[in-house]
């Protein structure tokens, strides 16, 4: 990147030599910088095939008037401080504000994207950075057609990328990865997206740290991936008929640590996922904190806090091959006679009632009724349907992860 | 004043009143006698419309017993006076007065039964005898042509019993009809002008006590009644 | 009306001064306070208080009403021996007892909440809780009086009253659960709503629930319930259902009482 400092700077403005970005790009060579002055410029399908930097000054708005605005087809391109707008929905091609293909070492920084079908769409790009971008789509609950909105940040076949400090709102998926590896995703906010705040498939060895996924239509869904690390993220208010804080499908050998799950219909739903360590997470006020299907094995659930969830753990199987150990369960009513901080009686977090609901969803109307309480109690005393091994032998008496407060 | 015509009453298969025909004239003091299960209390409840006869007619001062107005003519004193635990006798008198829509002054009756120091206490705190006196006040408080008393002297001390009988005589002199049940034969002998003897739901005797003694050839009522019962058994 | 008012006033005062009204209110106040204090989480405390209210209020109301009726036979006879109608006596008696019970619930809850004001973070579920507690007291007093008046003797009367409570509080839910499981292949959400309208305890529970941990009441069924009970029309129907639950047993009771030998 150092060599770019030696390039020329080409100005773009109505009264400049280059009143259009297209002519400036045309005139530029590798290493040049193009400074776009305040103003609105119609830019349509402009292809960048040089290692140049385009940066905005004041409010530099690139308006696609319906079309894709920029195509990037070269390594070492940098886009900074620009506003993109008006890229229309199209069912034939994936139009985006910035569409990058086979471009390594990209830098996309402080880009504002408004009313764009897709926001930033990166294909086969490695070692790039997307940071401090603010992407706001038009998706509202009225425009319920998912296909009418694209994804805010969309990566396909990318490696070693850094995605940080971005805010993505009101798109189909906030952050979408397919075949993305070794990527670092941190400090992003993904809010009010139609479908998923974060959605990835076949994306291994990625690290998600300190992101917030809030009020997304269906929460976060991650699938067919391994060696995923998620730490310190917040999954909040993902609410709806089929909304998840975090949906794990076919995820293996992964870590979930220090995350906060609050007010989600189902905080974590794990399906066919194995060898995941869930440690030091906080589950608070969720409908179901942890739904773990019978096809999940060798997962370790340890030192988590389960607070004020309607149901802590539910499963569809009478067998269990996962380990629950040393968690704090607010529902726990046992005692600690030897005062070592660990309850003397094991805790069974699965309630019979959750089985009944799985059988007959309408029976949710009986929740907290005396009859159901009696059934749960009977099942607790002599487990018949609930897995005998799904039990926390060392329930902790006090909150473990106090530092995970309820911040948003 | 009180007329019963062919009154039958059965509870399920049990026949309790078996064709009662009675005529109780104005100004009479009438005592109803009979062993347990003879239908005394059912008959009394019929007069108060607490029990509806299966068949037959009852009229109170010319009105059918199930007419609300009929009860305007009756003062009633129940057998056990457990009314309200936490309310004073004064408040109870007031309450019954409210129900009847007339507010006579009970103070002379309170004095008569020496209740002055009790009438402000909760009824639950009073002894059985005192409660019975409270009940007696209710029976004589209202100026009704008919007074119905269920075992009125049970639990009363001798002095109160005397005072009670005085009141009955007084009411009688005023032309009231008094209808009462009692187990205490001396009371019956003393005040009753007319006896009604009930047995298995039928009236086996109605008439003056003296006539009964004469008919059975006995010296007192107790023996006379025993005589009737023996005759029935035979 | 005037006579009913006099009877109500007398019975009401007698009950109000009864030590049991005080004990009942204090019990509720203490439970409320203790639950909020010790549970820590307000929502969980409300759920526990709700469980107490929807179990205890019907039970206590049933028992108090039934006991009052059977223990005050003499008083009942005394009143009926006056020139008043039976309906006036029974209505006055019902109102006297049930309104004392309702007051006990309300005062108990209020007292308990008053001592834990800092922990309260939502007022609507509390109001619902009180309204439901009041309605349950009125409803189960009416049911208990109906059952008692229709019963032959004290033993049967109190036994049957207990059974009505047990049926509504526990058995009913068991039966509809069986129904749900048998017909689980069908969309029976509408049935569930109707079935819950038929049981005031369930109705109260759902009312309070929908203001608390609705999160688990989601899913398709939850959405249907939320839509019904959360919206104006459903609320109105529920409220009407609660009122009918008071009026219906009451009217039948008055009919039975009119014909009954006492």
PDB file of N, CA, C and O in Angstrom, chain A residues 72-111:
ATOM      1  N   UNK A  72     -15.510  -3.811  -8.885  1.00  0.00           N
ATOM      2  CA  UNK A  72     -14.074  -3.796  -8.618  1.00  0.00           C
ATOM      3  C   UNK A  72     -13.499  -5.122  -9.118  1.00  0.00           C
ATOM      4  O   UNK A  72     -13.913  -6.192  -8.668  1.00  0.00           O
ATOM      5  N   UNK A  73     -12.580  -5.012 -10.040  1.00  0.00           N
ATOM      6  CA  UNK A  73     -11.994  -6.228 -10.600  1.00  0.00           C
ATOM      7  C   UNK A  73     -10.482  -6.164 -10.529  1.00  0.00           C
ATOM      8  O   UNK A  73      -9.779  -6.479 -11.479  1.00  0.00           O
ATOM      9  N   UNK A  74      -9.948  -5.693  -9.435  1.00  0.00           N
ATOM     10  CA  UNK A  74      -8.487  -5.566  -9.340  1.00  0.00           C
ATOM     11  C   UNK A  74      -8.076  -5.610  -7.869  1.00  0.00           C
ATOM     12  O   UNK A  74      -8.840  -5.222  -7.004  1.00  0.00           O
ATOM     13  N   UNK A  75      -6.863  -6.047  -7.617  1.00  0.00           N
ATOM     14  CA  UNK A  75      -6.366  -6.065  -6.245  1.00  0.00           C
ATOM     15  C   UNK A  75      -6.060  -4.641  -5.776  1.00  0.00           C
ATOM     16  O   UNK A  75      -5.938  -3.717  -6.579  1.00  0.00           O
ATOM     17  N   UNK A  76      -5.907  -4.503  -4.472  1.00  0.00           N
ATOM     18  CA  UNK A  76      -5.433  -3.257  -3.867  1.00  0.00           C
ATOM     19  C   UNK A  76      -6.292  -2.031  -4.179  1.00  0.00           C
ATOM     20  O   UNK A  76      -5.790  -0.931  -4.318  1.00  0.00           O
ATOM     21  N   UNK A  77      -7.541  -2.214  -4.288  1.00  0.00           N
ATOM     22  CA  UNK A  77      -8.437  -1.070  -4.471  1.00  0.00           C
ATOM     23  C   UNK A  77      -8.916  -0.609  -3.099  1.00  0.00           C
ATOM     24  O   UNK A  77      -9.189  -1.432  -2.222  1.00  0.00           O
ATOM     25  N   UNK A  78      -9.013   0.713  -2.934  1.00  0.00           N
ATOM     26  CA  UNK A  78      -9.504   1.236  -1.660  1.00  0.00           C
ATOM     27  C   UNK A  78     -10.665   2.191  -1.911  1.00  0.00           C
ATOM     28  O   UNK A  78     -10.572   3.072  -2.758  1.00  0.00           O
ATOM     29  N   UNK A  79     -11.733   2.013  -1.175  1.00  0.00           N
ATOM     30  CA  UNK A  79     -12.877   2.926  -1.273  1.00  0.00           C
ATOM     31  C   UNK A  79     -13.119   3.490   0.123  1.00  0.00           C
ATOM     32  O   UNK A  79     -13.297   2.728   1.076  1.00  0.00           O
ATOM     33  N   UNK A  80     -13.113   4.830   0.232  1.00  0.00           N
ATOM     34  CA  UNK A  80     -13.249   5.424   1.553  1.00  0.00           C
ATOM     35  C   UNK A  80     -14.238   6.582   1.556  1.00  0.00           C
ATOM     36  O   UNK A  80     -14.298   7.355   0.601  1.00  0.00           O
ATOM     37  N   UNK A  81     -14.947   6.714   2.622  1.00  0.00           N
ATOM     38  CA  UNK A  81     -15.789   7.889   2.899  1.00  0.00           C
ATOM     39  C   UNK A  81     -16.750   8.228   1.774  1.00  0.00           C
ATOM     40  O   UNK A  81     -16.955   9.394   1.449  1.00  0.00           O
ATOM     41  N   UNK A  82     -17.348   7.248   1.186  1.00  0.00           N
ATOM     42  CA  UNK A  82     -18.289   7.491   0.089  1.00  0.00           C
ATOM     43  C   UNK A  82     -19.703   7.091   0.509  1.00  0.00           C
ATOM     44  O   UNK A  82     -19.884   6.229   1.365  1.00  0.00           O
ATOM     45  N   UNK A  83     -20.667   7.767  -0.117  1.00  0.00           N
ATOM     46  CA  UNK A  83     -22.050   7.349   0.087  1.00  0.00           C
ATOM     47  C   UNK A  83     -22.582   6.743  -1.208  1.00  0.00           C
ATOM     48  O   UNK A  83     -22.372   7.313  -2.287  1.00  0.00           O
ATOM     49  N   UNK A  84     -23.224   5.605  -1.090  1.00  0.00           N
ATOM     50  CA  UNK A  84     -23.811   4.951  -2.265  1.00  0.00           C
ATOM     51  C   UNK A  84     -25.321   4.916  -2.089  1.00  0.00           C
ATOM     52  O   UNK A  84     -25.824   4.692  -0.994  1.00  0.00           O
ATOM     53  N   UNK A  85     -26.024   5.132  -3.196  1.00  0.00           N
ATOM     54  CA  UNK A  85     -27.474   5.019  -3.047  1.00  0.00           C
ATOM     55  C   UNK A  85     -28.169   4.625  -4.341  1.00  0.00           C
ATOM     56  O   UNK A  85     -27.609   4.710  -5.421  1.00  0.00           O
ATOM     57  N   UNK A  86     -29.396   4.165  -4.159  1.00  0.00           N
ATOM     58  CA  UNK A  86     -30.293   3.861  -5.282  1.00  0.00           C
ATOM     59  C   UNK A  86     -29.786   2.765  -6.206  1.00  0.00           C
ATOM     60  O   UNK A  86     -29.459   3.005  -7.359  1.00  0.00           O
ATOM     61  N   UNK A  87     -29.744   1.586  -5.686  1.00  0.00           N
ATOM     62  CA  UNK A  87     -29.483   0.409  -6.511  1.00  0.00           C
ATOM     63  C   UNK A  87     -30.736  -0.450  -6.412  1.00  0.00           C
ATOM     64  O   UNK A  87     -31.129  -0.879  -5.334  1.00  0.00           O
ATOM     65  N   UNK A  88     -31.397  -0.630  -7.540  1.00  0.00           N
ATOM     66  CA  UNK A  88     -32.732  -1.213  -7.492  1.00  0.00           C
ATOM     67  C   UNK A  88     -32.714  -2.732  -7.381  1.00  0.00           C
ATOM     68  O   UNK A  88     -31.754  -3.396  -7.779  1.00  0.00           O
ATOM     69  N   UNK A  89     -33.795  -3.243  -6.854  1.00  0.00           N
ATOM     70  CA  UNK A  89     -33.999  -4.682  -6.795  1.00  0.00           C
ATOM     71  C   UNK A  89     -34.048  -5.252  -8.202  1.00  0.00           C
ATOM     72  O   UNK A  89     -34.630  -4.651  -9.109  1.00  0.00           O
ATOM     73  N   UNK A  90     -33.370  -6.356  -8.388  1.00  0.00           N
ATOM     74  CA  UNK A  90     -33.410  -6.979  -9.704  1.00  0.00           C
ATOM     75  C   UNK A  90     -33.383  -8.487  -9.516  1.00  0.00           C
ATOM     76  O   UNK A  90     -32.589  -9.012  -8.751  1.00  0.00           O
ATOM     77  N   UNK A  91     -34.259  -9.142 -10.207  1.00  0.00           N
ATOM     78  CA  UNK A  91     -34.359 -10.583  -9.987  1.00  0.00           C
ATOM     79  C   UNK A  91     -33.490 -11.374 -10.954  1.00  0.00           C
ATOM     80  O   UNK A  91     -33.436 -12.579 -10.889  1.00  0.00           O
ATOM     81  N   UNK A  92     -32.815 -10.682 -11.876  1.00  0.00           N
ATOM     82  CA  UNK A  92     -31.953 -11.380 -12.820  1.00  0.00           C
ATOM     83  C   UNK A  92     -30.511 -11.345 -12.360  1.00  0.00           C
ATOM     84  O   UNK A  92     -29.821 -12.358 -12.348  1.00  0.00           O
ATOM     85  N   UNK A  93     -30.048 -10.178 -11.988  1.00  0.00           N
ATOM     86  CA  UNK A  93     -28.667 -10.078 -11.513  1.00  0.00           C
ATOM     87  C   UNK A  93     -28.643  -9.493 -10.103  1.00  0.00           C
ATOM     88  O   UNK A  93     -29.548  -8.765  -9.698  1.00  0.00           O
ATOM     89  N   UNK A  94     -27.596  -9.836  -9.376  1.00  0.00           N
ATOM     90  CA  UNK A  94     -27.438  -9.336  -8.021  1.00  0.00           C
ATOM     91  C   UNK A  94     -26.797  -7.955  -8.064  1.00  0.00           C
ATOM     92  O   UNK A  94     -25.584  -7.819  -8.038  1.00  0.00           O
ATOM     93  N   UNK A  95     -27.597  -6.942  -8.160  1.00  0.00           N
ATOM     94  CA  UNK A  95     -27.041  -5.595  -8.200  1.00  0.00           C
ATOM     95  C   UNK A  95     -26.600  -5.169  -6.802  1.00  0.00           C
ATOM     96  O   UNK A  95     -27.243  -5.516  -5.819  1.00  0.00           O
ATOM     97  N   UNK A  96     -25.514  -4.415  -6.742  1.00  0.00           N
ATOM     98  CA  UNK A  96     -24.996  -3.979  -5.441  1.00  0.00           C
ATOM     99  C   UNK A  96     -24.378  -2.603  -5.576  1.00  0.00           C
ATOM    100  O   UNK A  96     -24.101  -2.149  -6.685  1.00  0.00           O
ATOM    101  N   UNK A  97     -24.171  -1.969  -4.456  1.00  0.00           N
ATOM    102  CA  UNK A  97     -23.480  -0.677  -4.506  1.00  0.00           C
ATOM    103  C   UNK A  97     -22.040  -0.884  -4.957  1.00  0.00           C
ATOM    104  O   UNK A  97     -21.534  -0.191  -5.824  1.00  0.00           O
ATOM    105  N   UNK A  98     -21.392  -1.859  -4.317  1.00  0.00           N
ATOM    106  CA  UNK A  98     -20.030  -2.200  -4.719  1.00  0.00           C
ATOM    107  C   UNK A  98     -19.964  -3.709  -4.905  1.00  0.00           C
ATOM    108  O   UNK A  98     -20.312  -4.461  -4.002  1.00  0.00           O
ATOM    109  N   UNK A  99     -19.568  -4.110  -6.075  1.00  0.00           N
ATOM    110  CA  UNK A  99     -19.499  -5.536  -6.352  1.00  0.00           C
ATOM    111  C   UNK A  99     -18.058  -5.873  -6.720  1.00  0.00           C
ATOM    112  O   UNK A  99     -17.521  -5.377  -7.724  1.00  0.00           O
ATOM    113  N   UNK A 100     -17.409  -6.655  -5.854  1.00  0.00           N
ATOM    114  CA  UNK A 100     -15.986  -6.921  -6.063  1.00  0.00           C
ATOM    115  C   UNK A 100     -15.800  -8.369  -6.489  1.00  0.00           C
ATOM    116  O   UNK A 100     -16.440  -9.267  -5.934  1.00  0.00           O
ATOM    117  N   UNK A 101     -14.916  -8.572  -7.427  1.00  0.00           N
ATOM    118  CA  UNK A 101     -14.694  -9.919  -7.916  1.00  0.00           C
ATOM    119  C   UNK A 101     -13.199 -10.159  -8.074  1.00  0.00           C
ATOM    120  O   UNK A 101     -12.507  -9.369  -8.703  1.00  0.00           O
ATOM    121  N   UNK A 102     -12.718 -11.241  -7.471  1.00  0.00           N
ATOM    122  CA  UNK A 102     -11.309 -11.585  -7.604  1.00  0.00           C
ATOM    123  C   UNK A 102     -10.395 -10.427  -7.240  1.00  0.00           C
ATOM    124  O   UNK A 102      -9.423 -10.179  -7.934  1.00  0.00           O
ATOM    125  N   UNK A 103     -10.725  -9.713  -6.201  1.00  0.00           N
ATOM    126  CA  UNK A 103      -9.916  -8.563  -5.826  1.00  0.00           C
ATOM    127  C   UNK A 103      -9.338  -8.794  -4.436  1.00  0.00           C
ATOM    128  O   UNK A 103     -10.080  -8.835  -3.464  1.00  0.00           O
ATOM    129  N   UNK A 104      -8.027  -8.924  -4.344  1.00  0.00           N
ATOM    130  CA  UNK A 104      -7.411  -9.126  -3.040  1.00  0.00           C
ATOM    131  C   UNK A 104      -7.026  -7.782  -2.421  1.00  0.00           C
ATOM    132  O   UNK A 104      -6.963  -6.762  -3.112  1.00  0.00           O
ATOM    133  N   UNK A 105      -6.757  -7.817  -1.132  1.00  0.00           N
ATOM    134  CA  UNK A 105      -6.300  -6.624  -0.410  1.00  0.00           C
ATOM    135  C   UNK A 105      -7.210  -5.410  -0.587  1.00  0.00           C
ATOM    136  O   UNK A 105      -6.764  -4.289  -0.702  1.00  0.00           O
ATOM    137  N   UNK A 106      -8.503  -5.651  -0.595  1.00  0.00           N
ATOM    138  CA  UNK A 106      -9.448  -4.541  -0.689  1.00  0.00           C
ATOM    139  C   UNK A 106      -9.483  -3.776   0.629  1.00  0.00           C
ATOM    140  O   UNK A 106      -9.273  -4.357   1.690  1.00  0.00           O
ATOM    141  N   UNK A 107      -9.767  -2.494   0.530  1.00  0.00           N
ATOM    142  CA  UNK A 107     -10.106  -1.767   1.747  1.00  0.00           C
ATOM    143  C   UNK A 107     -11.399  -0.987   1.502  1.00  0.00           C
ATOM    144  O   UNK A 107     -11.437  -0.101   0.648  1.00  0.00           O
ATOM    145  N   UNK A 108     -12.441  -1.334   2.203  1.00  0.00           N
ATOM    146  CA  UNK A 108     -13.710  -0.594   2.116  1.00  0.00           C
ATOM    147  C   UNK A 108     -13.921   0.028   3.488  1.00  0.00           C
ATOM    148  O   UNK A 108     -14.146  -0.687   4.470  1.00  0.00           O
ATOM    149  N   UNK A 109     -13.832   1.345   3.570  1.00  0.00           N
ATOM    150  CA  UNK A 109     -13.850   1.979   4.885  1.00  0.00           C
ATOM    151  C   UNK A 109     -14.839   3.146   4.902  1.00  0.00           C
ATOM    152  O   UNK A 109     -14.865   3.963   3.988  1.00  0.00           O
ATOM    153  N   UNK A 110     -15.590   3.212   5.949  1.00  0.00           N
ATOM    154  CA  UNK A 110     -16.557   4.307   6.150  1.00  0.00           C
ATOM    155  C   UNK A 110     -17.443   4.555   4.937  1.00  0.00           C
ATOM    156  O   UNK A 110     -17.578   5.689   4.483  1.00  0.00           O
ATOM    157  N   UNK A 111     -17.975   3.520   4.395  1.00  0.00           N
ATOM    158  CA  UNK A 111     -18.908   3.682   3.274  1.00  0.00           C
ATOM    159  C   UNK A 111     -20.323   3.734   3.828  1.00  0.00           C
ATOM    160  O   UNK A 111     -20.673   2.957   4.717  1.00  0.00           O
TER     161      UNK A 111
END
